[in-house]
Short mmCIF file of C-alpha atoms in Angstrom, two decimals:
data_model
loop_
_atom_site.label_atom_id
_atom_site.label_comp_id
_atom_site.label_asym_id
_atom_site.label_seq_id
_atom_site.Cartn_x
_atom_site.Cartn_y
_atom_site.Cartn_z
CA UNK A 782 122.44 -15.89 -157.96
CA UNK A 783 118.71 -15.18 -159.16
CA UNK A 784 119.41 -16.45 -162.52
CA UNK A 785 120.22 -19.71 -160.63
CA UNK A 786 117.31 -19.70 -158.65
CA UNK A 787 114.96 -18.84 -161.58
CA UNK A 788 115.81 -20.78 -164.14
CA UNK A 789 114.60 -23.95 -162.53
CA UNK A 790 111.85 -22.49 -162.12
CA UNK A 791 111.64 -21.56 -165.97
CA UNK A 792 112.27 -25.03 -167.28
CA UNK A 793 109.66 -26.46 -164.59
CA UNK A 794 106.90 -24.35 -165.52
CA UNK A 795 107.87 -24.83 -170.09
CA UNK A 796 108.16 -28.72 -168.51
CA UNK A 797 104.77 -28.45 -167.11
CA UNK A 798 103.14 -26.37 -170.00
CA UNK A 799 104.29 -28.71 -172.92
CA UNK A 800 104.22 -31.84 -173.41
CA UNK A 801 107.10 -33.03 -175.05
CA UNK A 802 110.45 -30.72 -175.49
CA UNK A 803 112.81 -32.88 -178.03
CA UNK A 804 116.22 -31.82 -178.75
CA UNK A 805 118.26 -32.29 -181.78
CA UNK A 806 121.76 -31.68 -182.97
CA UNK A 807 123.13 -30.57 -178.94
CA UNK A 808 126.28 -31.86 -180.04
CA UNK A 809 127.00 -29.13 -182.19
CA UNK A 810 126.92 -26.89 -179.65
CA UNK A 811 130.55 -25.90 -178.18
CA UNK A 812 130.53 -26.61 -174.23
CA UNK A 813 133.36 -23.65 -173.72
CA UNK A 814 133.84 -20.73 -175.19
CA UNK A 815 132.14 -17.41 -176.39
CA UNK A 816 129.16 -17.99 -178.44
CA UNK A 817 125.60 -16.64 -180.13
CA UNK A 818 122.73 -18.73 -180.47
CA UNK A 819 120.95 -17.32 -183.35
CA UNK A 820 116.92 -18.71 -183.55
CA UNK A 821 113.67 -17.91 -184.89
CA UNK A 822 110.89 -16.23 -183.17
CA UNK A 823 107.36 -17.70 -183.19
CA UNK A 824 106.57 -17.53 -179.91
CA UNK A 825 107.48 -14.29 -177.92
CA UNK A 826 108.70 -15.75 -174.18
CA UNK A 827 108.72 -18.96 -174.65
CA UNK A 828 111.17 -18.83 -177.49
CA UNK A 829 114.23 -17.93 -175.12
CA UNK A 830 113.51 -20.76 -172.32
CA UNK A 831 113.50 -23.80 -175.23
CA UNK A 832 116.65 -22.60 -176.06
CA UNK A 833 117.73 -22.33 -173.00
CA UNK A 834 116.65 -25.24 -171.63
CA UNK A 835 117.92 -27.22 -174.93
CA UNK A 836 121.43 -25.90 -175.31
CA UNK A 837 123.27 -26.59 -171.92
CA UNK A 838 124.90 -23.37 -171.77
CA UNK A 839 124.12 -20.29 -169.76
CA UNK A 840 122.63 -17.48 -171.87
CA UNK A 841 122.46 -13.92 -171.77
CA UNK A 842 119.84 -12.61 -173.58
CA UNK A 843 119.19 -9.28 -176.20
CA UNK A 844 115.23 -8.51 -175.55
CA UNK A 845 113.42 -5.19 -176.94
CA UNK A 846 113.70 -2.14 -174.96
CA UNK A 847 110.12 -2.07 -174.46
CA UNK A 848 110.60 -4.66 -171.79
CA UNK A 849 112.53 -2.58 -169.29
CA UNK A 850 109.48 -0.83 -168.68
CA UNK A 851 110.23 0.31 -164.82
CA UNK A 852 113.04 0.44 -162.61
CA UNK A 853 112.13 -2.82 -161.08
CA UNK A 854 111.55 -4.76 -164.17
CA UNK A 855 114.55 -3.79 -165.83
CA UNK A 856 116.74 -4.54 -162.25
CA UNK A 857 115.65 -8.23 -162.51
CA UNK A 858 116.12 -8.25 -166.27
CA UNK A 859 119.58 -7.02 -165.89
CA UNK A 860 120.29 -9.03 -163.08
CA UNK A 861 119.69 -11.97 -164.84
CA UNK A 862 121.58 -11.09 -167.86
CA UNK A 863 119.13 -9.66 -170.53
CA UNK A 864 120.58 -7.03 -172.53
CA UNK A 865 118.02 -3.92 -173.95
CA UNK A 866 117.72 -3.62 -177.81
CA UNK A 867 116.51 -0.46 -178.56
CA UNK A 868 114.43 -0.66 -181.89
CA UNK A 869 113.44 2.03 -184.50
CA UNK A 870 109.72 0.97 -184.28
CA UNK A 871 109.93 0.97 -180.45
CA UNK A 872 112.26 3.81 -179.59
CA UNK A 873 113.59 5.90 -182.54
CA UNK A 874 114.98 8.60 -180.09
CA UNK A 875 116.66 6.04 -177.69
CA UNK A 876 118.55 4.21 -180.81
CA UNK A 877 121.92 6.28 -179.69
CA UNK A 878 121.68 3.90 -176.44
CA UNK A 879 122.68 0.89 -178.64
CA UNK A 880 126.03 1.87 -178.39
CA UNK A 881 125.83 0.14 -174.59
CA UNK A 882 124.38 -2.63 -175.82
CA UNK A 883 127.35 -4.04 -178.22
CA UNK A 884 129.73 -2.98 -175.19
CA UNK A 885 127.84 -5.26 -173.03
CA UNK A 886 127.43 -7.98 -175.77
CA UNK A 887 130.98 -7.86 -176.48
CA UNK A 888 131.89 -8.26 -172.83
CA UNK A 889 130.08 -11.17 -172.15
CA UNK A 890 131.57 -13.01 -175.49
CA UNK A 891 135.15 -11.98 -174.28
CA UNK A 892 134.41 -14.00 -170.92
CA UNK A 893 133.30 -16.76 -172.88
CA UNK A 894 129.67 -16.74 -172.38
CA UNK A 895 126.64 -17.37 -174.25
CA UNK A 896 123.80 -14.86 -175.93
CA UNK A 897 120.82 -15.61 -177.17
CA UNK A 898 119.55 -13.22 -180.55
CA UNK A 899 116.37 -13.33 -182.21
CA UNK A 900 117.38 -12.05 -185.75
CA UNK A 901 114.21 -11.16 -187.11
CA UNK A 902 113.52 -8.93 -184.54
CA UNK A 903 110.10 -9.38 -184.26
CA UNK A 904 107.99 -12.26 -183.11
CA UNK A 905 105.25 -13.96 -184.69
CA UNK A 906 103.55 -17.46 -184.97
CA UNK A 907 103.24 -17.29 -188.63
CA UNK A 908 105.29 -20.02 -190.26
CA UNK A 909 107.80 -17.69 -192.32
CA UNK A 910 110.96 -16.57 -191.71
CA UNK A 911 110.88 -12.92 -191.57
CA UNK A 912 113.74 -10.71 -192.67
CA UNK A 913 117.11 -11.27 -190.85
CA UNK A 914 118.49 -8.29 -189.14
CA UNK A 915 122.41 -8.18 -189.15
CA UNK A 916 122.45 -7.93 -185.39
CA UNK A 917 124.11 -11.28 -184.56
CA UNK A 918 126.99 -10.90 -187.03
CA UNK A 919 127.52 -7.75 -186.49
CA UNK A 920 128.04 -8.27 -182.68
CA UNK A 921 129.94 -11.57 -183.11
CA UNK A 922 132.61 -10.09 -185.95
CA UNK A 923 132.65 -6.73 -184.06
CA UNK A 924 133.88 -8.44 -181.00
CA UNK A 925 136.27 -10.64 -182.80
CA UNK A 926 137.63 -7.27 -184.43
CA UNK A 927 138.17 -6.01 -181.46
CA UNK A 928 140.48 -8.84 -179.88
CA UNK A 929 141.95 -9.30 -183.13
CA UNK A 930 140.15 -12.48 -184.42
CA UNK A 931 141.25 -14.46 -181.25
CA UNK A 932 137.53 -15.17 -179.38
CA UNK A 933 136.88 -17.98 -181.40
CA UNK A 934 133.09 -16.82 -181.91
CA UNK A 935 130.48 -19.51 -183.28
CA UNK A 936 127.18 -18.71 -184.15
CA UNK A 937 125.02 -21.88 -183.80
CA UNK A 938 121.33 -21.06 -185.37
CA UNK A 939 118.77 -22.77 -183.34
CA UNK A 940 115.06 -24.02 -185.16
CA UNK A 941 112.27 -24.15 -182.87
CA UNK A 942 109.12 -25.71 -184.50
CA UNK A 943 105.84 -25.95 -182.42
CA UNK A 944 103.39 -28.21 -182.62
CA UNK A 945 100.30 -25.70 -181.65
CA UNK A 946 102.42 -22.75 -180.44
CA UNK A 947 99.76 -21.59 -178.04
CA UNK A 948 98.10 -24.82 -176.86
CA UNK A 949 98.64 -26.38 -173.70
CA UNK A 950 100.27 -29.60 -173.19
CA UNK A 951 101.40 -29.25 -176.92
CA UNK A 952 104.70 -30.49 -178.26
CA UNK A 953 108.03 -28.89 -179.07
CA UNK A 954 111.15 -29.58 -181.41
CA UNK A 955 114.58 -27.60 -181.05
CA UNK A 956 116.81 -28.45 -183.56
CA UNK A 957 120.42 -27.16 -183.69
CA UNK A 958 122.46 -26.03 -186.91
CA UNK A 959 125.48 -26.62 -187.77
CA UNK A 960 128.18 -23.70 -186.46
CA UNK A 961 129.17 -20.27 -188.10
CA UNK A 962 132.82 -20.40 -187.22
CA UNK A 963 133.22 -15.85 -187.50
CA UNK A 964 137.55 -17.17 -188.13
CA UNK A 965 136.40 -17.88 -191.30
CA UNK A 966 135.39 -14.62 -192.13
CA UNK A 967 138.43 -12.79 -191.21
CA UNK A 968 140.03 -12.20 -194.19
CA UNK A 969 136.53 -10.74 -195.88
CA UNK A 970 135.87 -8.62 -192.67
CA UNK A 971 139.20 -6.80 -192.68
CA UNK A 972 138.94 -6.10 -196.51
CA UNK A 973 134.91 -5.06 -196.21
CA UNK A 974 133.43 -5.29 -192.91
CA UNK A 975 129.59 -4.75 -194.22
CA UNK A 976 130.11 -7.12 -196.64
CA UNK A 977 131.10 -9.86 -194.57
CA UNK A 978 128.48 -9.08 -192.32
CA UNK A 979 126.02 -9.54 -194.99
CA UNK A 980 127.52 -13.06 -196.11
CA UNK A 981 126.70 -14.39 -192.36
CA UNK A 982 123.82 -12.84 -192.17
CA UNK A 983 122.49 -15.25 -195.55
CA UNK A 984 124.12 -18.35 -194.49
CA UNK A 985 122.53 -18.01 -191.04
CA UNK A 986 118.89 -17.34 -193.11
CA UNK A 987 119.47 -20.14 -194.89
CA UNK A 988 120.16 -22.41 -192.06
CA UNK A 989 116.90 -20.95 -189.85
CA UNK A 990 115.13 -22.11 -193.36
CA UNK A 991 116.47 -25.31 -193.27
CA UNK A 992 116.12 -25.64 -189.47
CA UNK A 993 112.21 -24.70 -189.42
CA UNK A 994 108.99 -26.16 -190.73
CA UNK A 995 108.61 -22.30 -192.07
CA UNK A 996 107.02 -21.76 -195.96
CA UNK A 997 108.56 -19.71 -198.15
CA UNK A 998 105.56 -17.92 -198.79
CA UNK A 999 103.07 -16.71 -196.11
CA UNK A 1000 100.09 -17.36 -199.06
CA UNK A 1001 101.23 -21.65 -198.26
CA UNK A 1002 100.83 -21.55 -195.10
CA UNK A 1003 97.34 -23.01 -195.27
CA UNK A 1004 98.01 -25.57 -197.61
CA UNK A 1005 101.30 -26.84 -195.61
CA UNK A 1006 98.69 -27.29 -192.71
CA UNK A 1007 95.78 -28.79 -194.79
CA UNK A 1008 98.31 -31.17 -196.44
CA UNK A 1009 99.87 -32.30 -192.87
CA UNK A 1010 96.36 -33.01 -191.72
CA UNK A 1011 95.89 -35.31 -195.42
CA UNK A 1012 98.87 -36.75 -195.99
CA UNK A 1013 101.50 -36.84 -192.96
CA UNK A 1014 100.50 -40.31 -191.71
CA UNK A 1015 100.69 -41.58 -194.98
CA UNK A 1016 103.95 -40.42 -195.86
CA UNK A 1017 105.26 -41.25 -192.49
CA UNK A 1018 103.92 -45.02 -192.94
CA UNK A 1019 105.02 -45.43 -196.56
CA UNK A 1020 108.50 -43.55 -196.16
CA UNK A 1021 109.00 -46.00 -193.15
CA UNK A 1022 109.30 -43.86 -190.32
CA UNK A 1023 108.70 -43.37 -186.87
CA UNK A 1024 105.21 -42.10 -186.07
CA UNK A 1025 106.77 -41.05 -181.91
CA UNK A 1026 110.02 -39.30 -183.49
CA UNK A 1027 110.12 -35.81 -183.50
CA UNK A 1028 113.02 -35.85 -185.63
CA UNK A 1029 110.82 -37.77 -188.56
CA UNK A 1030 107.91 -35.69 -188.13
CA UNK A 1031 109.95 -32.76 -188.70
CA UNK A 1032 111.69 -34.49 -191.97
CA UNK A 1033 108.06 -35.15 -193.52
CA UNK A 1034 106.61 -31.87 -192.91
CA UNK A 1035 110.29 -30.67 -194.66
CA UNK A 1036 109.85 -32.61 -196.97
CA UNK A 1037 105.95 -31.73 -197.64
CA UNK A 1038 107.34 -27.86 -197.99
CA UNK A 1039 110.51 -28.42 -200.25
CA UNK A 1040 107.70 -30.50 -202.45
CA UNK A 1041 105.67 -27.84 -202.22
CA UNK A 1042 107.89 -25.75 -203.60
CA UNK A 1043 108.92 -27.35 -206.40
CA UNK A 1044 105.93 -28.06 -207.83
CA UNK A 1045 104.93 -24.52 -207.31
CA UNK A 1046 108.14 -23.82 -209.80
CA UNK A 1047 107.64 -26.42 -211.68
CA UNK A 1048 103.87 -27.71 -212.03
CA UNK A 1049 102.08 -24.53 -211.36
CA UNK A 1050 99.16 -25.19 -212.91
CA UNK A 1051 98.70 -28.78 -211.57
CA UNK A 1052 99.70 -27.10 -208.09
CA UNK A 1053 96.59 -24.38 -208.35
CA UNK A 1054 94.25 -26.91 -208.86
CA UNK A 1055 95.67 -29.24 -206.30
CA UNK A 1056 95.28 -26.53 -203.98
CA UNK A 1057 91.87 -25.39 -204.92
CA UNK A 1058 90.96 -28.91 -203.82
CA UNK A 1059 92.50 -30.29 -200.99
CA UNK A 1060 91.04 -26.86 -199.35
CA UNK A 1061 87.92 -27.36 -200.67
CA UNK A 1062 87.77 -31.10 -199.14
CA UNK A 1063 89.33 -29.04 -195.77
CA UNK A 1064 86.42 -26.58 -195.98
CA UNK A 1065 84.11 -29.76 -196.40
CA UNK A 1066 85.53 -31.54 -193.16
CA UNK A 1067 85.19 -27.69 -191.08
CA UNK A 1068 81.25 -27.62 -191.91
CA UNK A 1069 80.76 -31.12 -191.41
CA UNK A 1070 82.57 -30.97 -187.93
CA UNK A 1071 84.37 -34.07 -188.34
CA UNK A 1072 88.36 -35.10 -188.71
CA UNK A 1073 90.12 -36.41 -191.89
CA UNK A 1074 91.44 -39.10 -190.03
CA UNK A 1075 87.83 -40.85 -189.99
CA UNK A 1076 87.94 -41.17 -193.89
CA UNK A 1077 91.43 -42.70 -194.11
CA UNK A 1078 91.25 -45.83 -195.64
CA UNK A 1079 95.11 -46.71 -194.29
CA UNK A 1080 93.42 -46.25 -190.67
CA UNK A 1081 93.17 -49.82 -188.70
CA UNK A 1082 90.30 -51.21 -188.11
CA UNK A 1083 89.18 -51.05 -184.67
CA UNK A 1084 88.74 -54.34 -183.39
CA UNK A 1085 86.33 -55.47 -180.35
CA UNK A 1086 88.55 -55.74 -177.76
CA UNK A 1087 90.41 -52.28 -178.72
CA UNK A 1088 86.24 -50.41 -178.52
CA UNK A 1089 85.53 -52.28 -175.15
CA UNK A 1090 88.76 -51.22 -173.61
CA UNK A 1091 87.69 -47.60 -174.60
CA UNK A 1092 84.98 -47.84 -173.24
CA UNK A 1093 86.56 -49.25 -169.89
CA UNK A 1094 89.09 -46.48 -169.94
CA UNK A 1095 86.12 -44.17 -170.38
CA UNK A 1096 83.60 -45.68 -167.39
CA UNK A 1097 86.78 -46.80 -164.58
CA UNK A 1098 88.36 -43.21 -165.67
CA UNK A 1099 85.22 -41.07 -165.21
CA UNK A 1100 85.89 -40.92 -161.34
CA UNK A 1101 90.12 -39.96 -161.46
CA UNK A 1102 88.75 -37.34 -164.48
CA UNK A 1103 86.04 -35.74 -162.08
CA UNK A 1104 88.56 -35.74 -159.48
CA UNK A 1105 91.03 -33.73 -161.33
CA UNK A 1106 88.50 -31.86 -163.09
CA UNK A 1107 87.72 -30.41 -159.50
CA UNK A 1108 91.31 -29.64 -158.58
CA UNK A 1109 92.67 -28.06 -161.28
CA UNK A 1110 89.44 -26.73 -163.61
CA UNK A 1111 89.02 -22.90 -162.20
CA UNK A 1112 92.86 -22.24 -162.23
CA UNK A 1113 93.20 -23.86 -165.67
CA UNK A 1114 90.44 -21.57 -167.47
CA UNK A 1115 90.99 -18.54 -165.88
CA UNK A 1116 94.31 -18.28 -166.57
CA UNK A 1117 93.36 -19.33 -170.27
CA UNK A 1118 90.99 -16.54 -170.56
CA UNK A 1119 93.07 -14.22 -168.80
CA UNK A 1120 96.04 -14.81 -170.83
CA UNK A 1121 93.77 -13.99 -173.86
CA UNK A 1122 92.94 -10.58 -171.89
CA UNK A 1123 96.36 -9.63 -171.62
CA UNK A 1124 97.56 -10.13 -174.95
CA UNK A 1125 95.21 -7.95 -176.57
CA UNK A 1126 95.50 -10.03 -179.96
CA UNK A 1127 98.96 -10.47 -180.16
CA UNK A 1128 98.52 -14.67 -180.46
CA UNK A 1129 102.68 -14.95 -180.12
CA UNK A 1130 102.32 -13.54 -176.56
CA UNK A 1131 99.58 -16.10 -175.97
CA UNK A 1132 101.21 -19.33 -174.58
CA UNK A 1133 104.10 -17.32 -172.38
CA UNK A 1134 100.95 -15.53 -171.22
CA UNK A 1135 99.12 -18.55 -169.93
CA UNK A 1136 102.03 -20.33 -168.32
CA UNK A 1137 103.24 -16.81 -166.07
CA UNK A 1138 99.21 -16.00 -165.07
CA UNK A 1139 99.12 -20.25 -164.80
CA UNK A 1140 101.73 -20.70 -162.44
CA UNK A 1141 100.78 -18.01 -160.23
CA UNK A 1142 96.97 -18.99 -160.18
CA UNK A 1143 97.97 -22.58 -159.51
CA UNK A 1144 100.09 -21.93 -156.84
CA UNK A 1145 97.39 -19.69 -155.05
CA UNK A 1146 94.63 -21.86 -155.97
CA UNK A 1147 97.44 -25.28 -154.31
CA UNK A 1148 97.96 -23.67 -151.55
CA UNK A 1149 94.88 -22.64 -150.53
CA UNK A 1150 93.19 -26.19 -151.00
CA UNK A 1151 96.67 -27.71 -149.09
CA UNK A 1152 95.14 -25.01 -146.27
CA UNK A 1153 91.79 -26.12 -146.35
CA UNK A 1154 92.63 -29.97 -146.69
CA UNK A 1155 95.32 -28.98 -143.31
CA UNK A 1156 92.47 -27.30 -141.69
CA UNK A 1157 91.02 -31.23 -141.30
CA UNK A 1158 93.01 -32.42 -139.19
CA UNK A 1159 93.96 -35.69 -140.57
CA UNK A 1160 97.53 -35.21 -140.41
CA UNK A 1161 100.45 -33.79 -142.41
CA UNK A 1162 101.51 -37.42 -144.32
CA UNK A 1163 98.12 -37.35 -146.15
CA UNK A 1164 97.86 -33.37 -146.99
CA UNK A 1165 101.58 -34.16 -148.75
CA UNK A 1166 99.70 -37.47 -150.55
CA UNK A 1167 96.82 -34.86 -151.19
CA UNK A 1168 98.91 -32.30 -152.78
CA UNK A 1169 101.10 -35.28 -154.80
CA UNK A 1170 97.79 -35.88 -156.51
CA UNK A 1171 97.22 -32.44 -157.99
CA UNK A 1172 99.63 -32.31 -161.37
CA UNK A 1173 99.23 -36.06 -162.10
CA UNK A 1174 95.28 -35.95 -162.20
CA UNK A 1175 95.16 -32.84 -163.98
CA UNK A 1176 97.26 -34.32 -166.63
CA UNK A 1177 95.15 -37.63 -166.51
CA UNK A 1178 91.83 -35.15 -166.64
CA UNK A 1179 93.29 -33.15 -169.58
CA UNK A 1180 94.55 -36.61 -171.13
CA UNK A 1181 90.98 -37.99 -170.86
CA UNK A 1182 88.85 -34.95 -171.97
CA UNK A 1183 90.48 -35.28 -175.29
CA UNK A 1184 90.03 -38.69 -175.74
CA UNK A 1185 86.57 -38.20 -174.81
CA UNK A 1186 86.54 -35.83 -177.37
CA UNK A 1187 87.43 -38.30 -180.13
CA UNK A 1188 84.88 -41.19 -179.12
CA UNK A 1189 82.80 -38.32 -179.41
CA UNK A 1190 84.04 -37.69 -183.01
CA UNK A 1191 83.53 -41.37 -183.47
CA UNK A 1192 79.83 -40.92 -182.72
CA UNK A 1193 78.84 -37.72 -184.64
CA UNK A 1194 80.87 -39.48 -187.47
CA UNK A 1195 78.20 -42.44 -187.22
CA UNK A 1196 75.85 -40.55 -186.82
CA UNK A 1197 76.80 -38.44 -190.26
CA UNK A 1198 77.37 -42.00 -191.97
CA UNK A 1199 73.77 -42.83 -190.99
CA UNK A 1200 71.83 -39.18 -191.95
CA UNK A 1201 74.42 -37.55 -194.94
CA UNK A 1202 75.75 -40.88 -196.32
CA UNK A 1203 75.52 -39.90 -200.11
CA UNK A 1204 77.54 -36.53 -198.88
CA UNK A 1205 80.16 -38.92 -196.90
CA UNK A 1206 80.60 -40.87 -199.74
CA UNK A 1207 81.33 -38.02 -201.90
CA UNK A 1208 83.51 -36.91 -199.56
CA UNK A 1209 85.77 -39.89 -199.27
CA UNK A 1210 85.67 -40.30 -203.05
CA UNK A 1211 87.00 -36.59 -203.31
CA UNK A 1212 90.09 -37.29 -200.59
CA UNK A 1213 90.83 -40.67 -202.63
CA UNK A 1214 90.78 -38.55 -205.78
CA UNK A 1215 93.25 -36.28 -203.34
CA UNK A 1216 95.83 -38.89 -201.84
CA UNK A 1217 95.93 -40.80 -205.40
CA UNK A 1218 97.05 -37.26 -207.17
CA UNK A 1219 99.54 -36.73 -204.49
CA UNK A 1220 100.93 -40.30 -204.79
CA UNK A 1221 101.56 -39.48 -208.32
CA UNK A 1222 103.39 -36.21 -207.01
CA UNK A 1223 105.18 -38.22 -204.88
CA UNK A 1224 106.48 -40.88 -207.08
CA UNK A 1225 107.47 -38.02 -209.92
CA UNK A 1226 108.92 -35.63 -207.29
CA UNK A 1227 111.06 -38.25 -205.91
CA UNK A 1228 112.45 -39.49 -209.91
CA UNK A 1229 112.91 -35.78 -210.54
CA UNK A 1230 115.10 -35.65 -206.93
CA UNK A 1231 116.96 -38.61 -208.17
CA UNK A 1232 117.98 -37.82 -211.54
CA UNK A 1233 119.04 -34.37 -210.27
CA UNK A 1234 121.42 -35.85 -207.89
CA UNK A 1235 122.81 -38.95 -210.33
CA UNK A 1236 123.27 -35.73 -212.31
#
């Protein structure tokens, strides 16, 4: 009953907080039977409700012992089907309690339910794949063991790859592997248990590696991002995809990392001083305060008619923004700054953070206007038009701040052209120098790929 009731309110308020939540791959997932969704962990709370929101099933899921951190608390969490983990860092002297938790885990995937495990154990919004624990096939192959290989237990690993993991209004893609059928494994388990545990536990790494944007090496993060900012548009454009698809924009930053790599391997020289650089020219951009995208030469030029409709949207706007601004400004930064409060540094915590404290001060902050607009008397059909008109503008306000923001860009970029041009030249003449070494790359990485596979 209260996971029914909650749980639209969960995918309202992940709805409300991002912008876009694309799915890919739901056809992989079983719609009957027992079954662990297996998924990375960037993004402590939120991580949970993507998945499930994405996978159509209803979840139980394993969450740190640290959680259940009063009787209340851990009522609700039980109530709704969250099972305690009790970790070495967390609760060395409690590990015994475990024992419970495979019981329970093992009784919901003998009623053919669904569980949710976070592998790595930890969560973090670095773009790595952290060591994976041998929770999940443990508990799947120790419940088919115990009804004699007959469950039918598939673990489907489940990417989720954020577009700014803490940043309102920010995008999301959850992308679904292919299934670890535990039947499979039968054979290996009843000869050596621990070692068929271990084989599941690498083919479900390598699928969260193939499922995620993640680097093989925290030291690339930086240079994964710098070369997105560079170089995804014109990949995108020259590989022919689709700028709106989250599915392509998850193939070219894939493809940017498996590159990446291989020169690394390969070219490691060349790669050093590629990477020297392209942060460099970053660094350049950071003092300068201006985006990359201004010294693309594959940019369109902007015509007339496309700067005097700016400028329309801009003046006709400037009331609807104000308007908004009004409504929803004190609930929106407040909860930003207190979400920053209550994290105390751990940036993974951020985002789930902001929506819980959001959707509490927004309902206070709704209700009490609804009150004060009611107090009027102009009658109940316009305080319900009133109140319709709170989300919309304050995605219309948020919507137009930003592209405020970027006619702003526009100006201080003119306004560099016109006081630094010598420096702006040099700067465009270094990303050239970039995008025309990285064309090369492309054009050798993508022989090399090809004669490997006619091979």
């Amino acid at each position: 009953m209260l996971y029914h009731l909650l749980r639209p309110i969960a995918i309202t308020g992940i709805n409300l907080f991002y912008n876009s939540i694309s799915v890919e791959h739901q056809e992989r997932i079983p719609k009957k039977g027992p079954v662990i969704f297996a998924a990375n962990h960037p993004n402590t709370m939120m991580d949970p409700l993507i998945v499930a929101a994405s996978c159509g099933r209803r979840v139980s899921f394993l969450a740190r012992s640290t959680l259940f951190f009063n009787s209340f608390t851990s009522w609700i969490m039980r109530t709704v089907g969250i099972i305690p983990v009790y970790r070495k860092i967390d609760a060395e002297d409690d590990m015994q309690k475990n024992k419970d938790m495979f019981i329970a885990t093992y009784h919901h995937l003998e009623r053919n339910h669904g569980l949710l495990i976070f592998p790595e154990g930890i969560s973090t919004p670095e773009r790595i794949i952290h060591k994976i624990k041998t929770g999940a096939a443990r508990i799947g192959l120790g419940a088919e063991d115990k009804n004699d290989f007959l469950l039918n237990v598939q673990i489907i690993p489940a990417g989720i790859n954020y577009s700014a993991s803490t940043k309102f209004r920010s995008d999301v893609h959850c992308k679904f592997g292919r299934p670890i059928k535990l039947i499979d494994f039968k054979e290996k388990y009843q000869k050596d248990n621990w070692l068929a545990v271990e084989e599941v536990t690498n083919q479900l790494r390598e699928a969260l590696e193939k499922l995620t944007t993640t680097v093989s090496d925290q030291a690339d993060e930086n240079i994964v991002k710098s070369l997105e900012t560079i170089y995804k548009k014109e990949l995108t454009v020259d590989l022919g995809m689709d700028k709106k698809s989250k599915s392509d924009d998850f193939k070219i930053s894939k493809g940017i990392i498996r590159a990446l790599d291989w020169f690394s391997k390969n070219k490691p020289k060349w790669t050093l001083e590629m990477k020297s650089s392209i942060l460099q020219y970053i660094n350049m951009l950071d003092k300068l305060n201006i985006r990359d995208e201004f010294l693309s030469t594959s940019q369109s030029k902007v015509t007339i008619y496309r700067r005097i409709q700016s400028w329309l949207f801009l003046i006709i706007g400037f009331p609807l923004f104000v308007y908004g601004f009004i409504i929803n400004y004190l609930p929106y930064k407040i909860s930003g700054h207190l979400a920053v409060w209550a994290v105390k540094g751990h940036v993974a915590d951020i985002s789930s953070k902001k929506m819980l404290i959001g959707l509490g001060l927004f309902v206070f902050w709704y209700s009490f206007l609804i009150l004060l607009f009611h107090s009027l008397e102009l009658g109940s059909i316009w305080t319900i038009l009133f109140f319709l008109t709170f989300i919309p503008t304050g995605n219309f306000s948020l919507y137009y701040f930003r592209k405020a923001k970027n006619y702003q860009q526009h100006i201080r970029f003119l306004k560099i052209f016109y006081q630094k041009r010598i420096l702006l030249y040099q700067l465009i003449e270094k990303r050239l120098s970039i995008i025309n070494e990285l064309n090369k790359a492309k054009d050798d990485y993508f022989t090399q790929l090809n004669n490997s596979n006619n091979n």
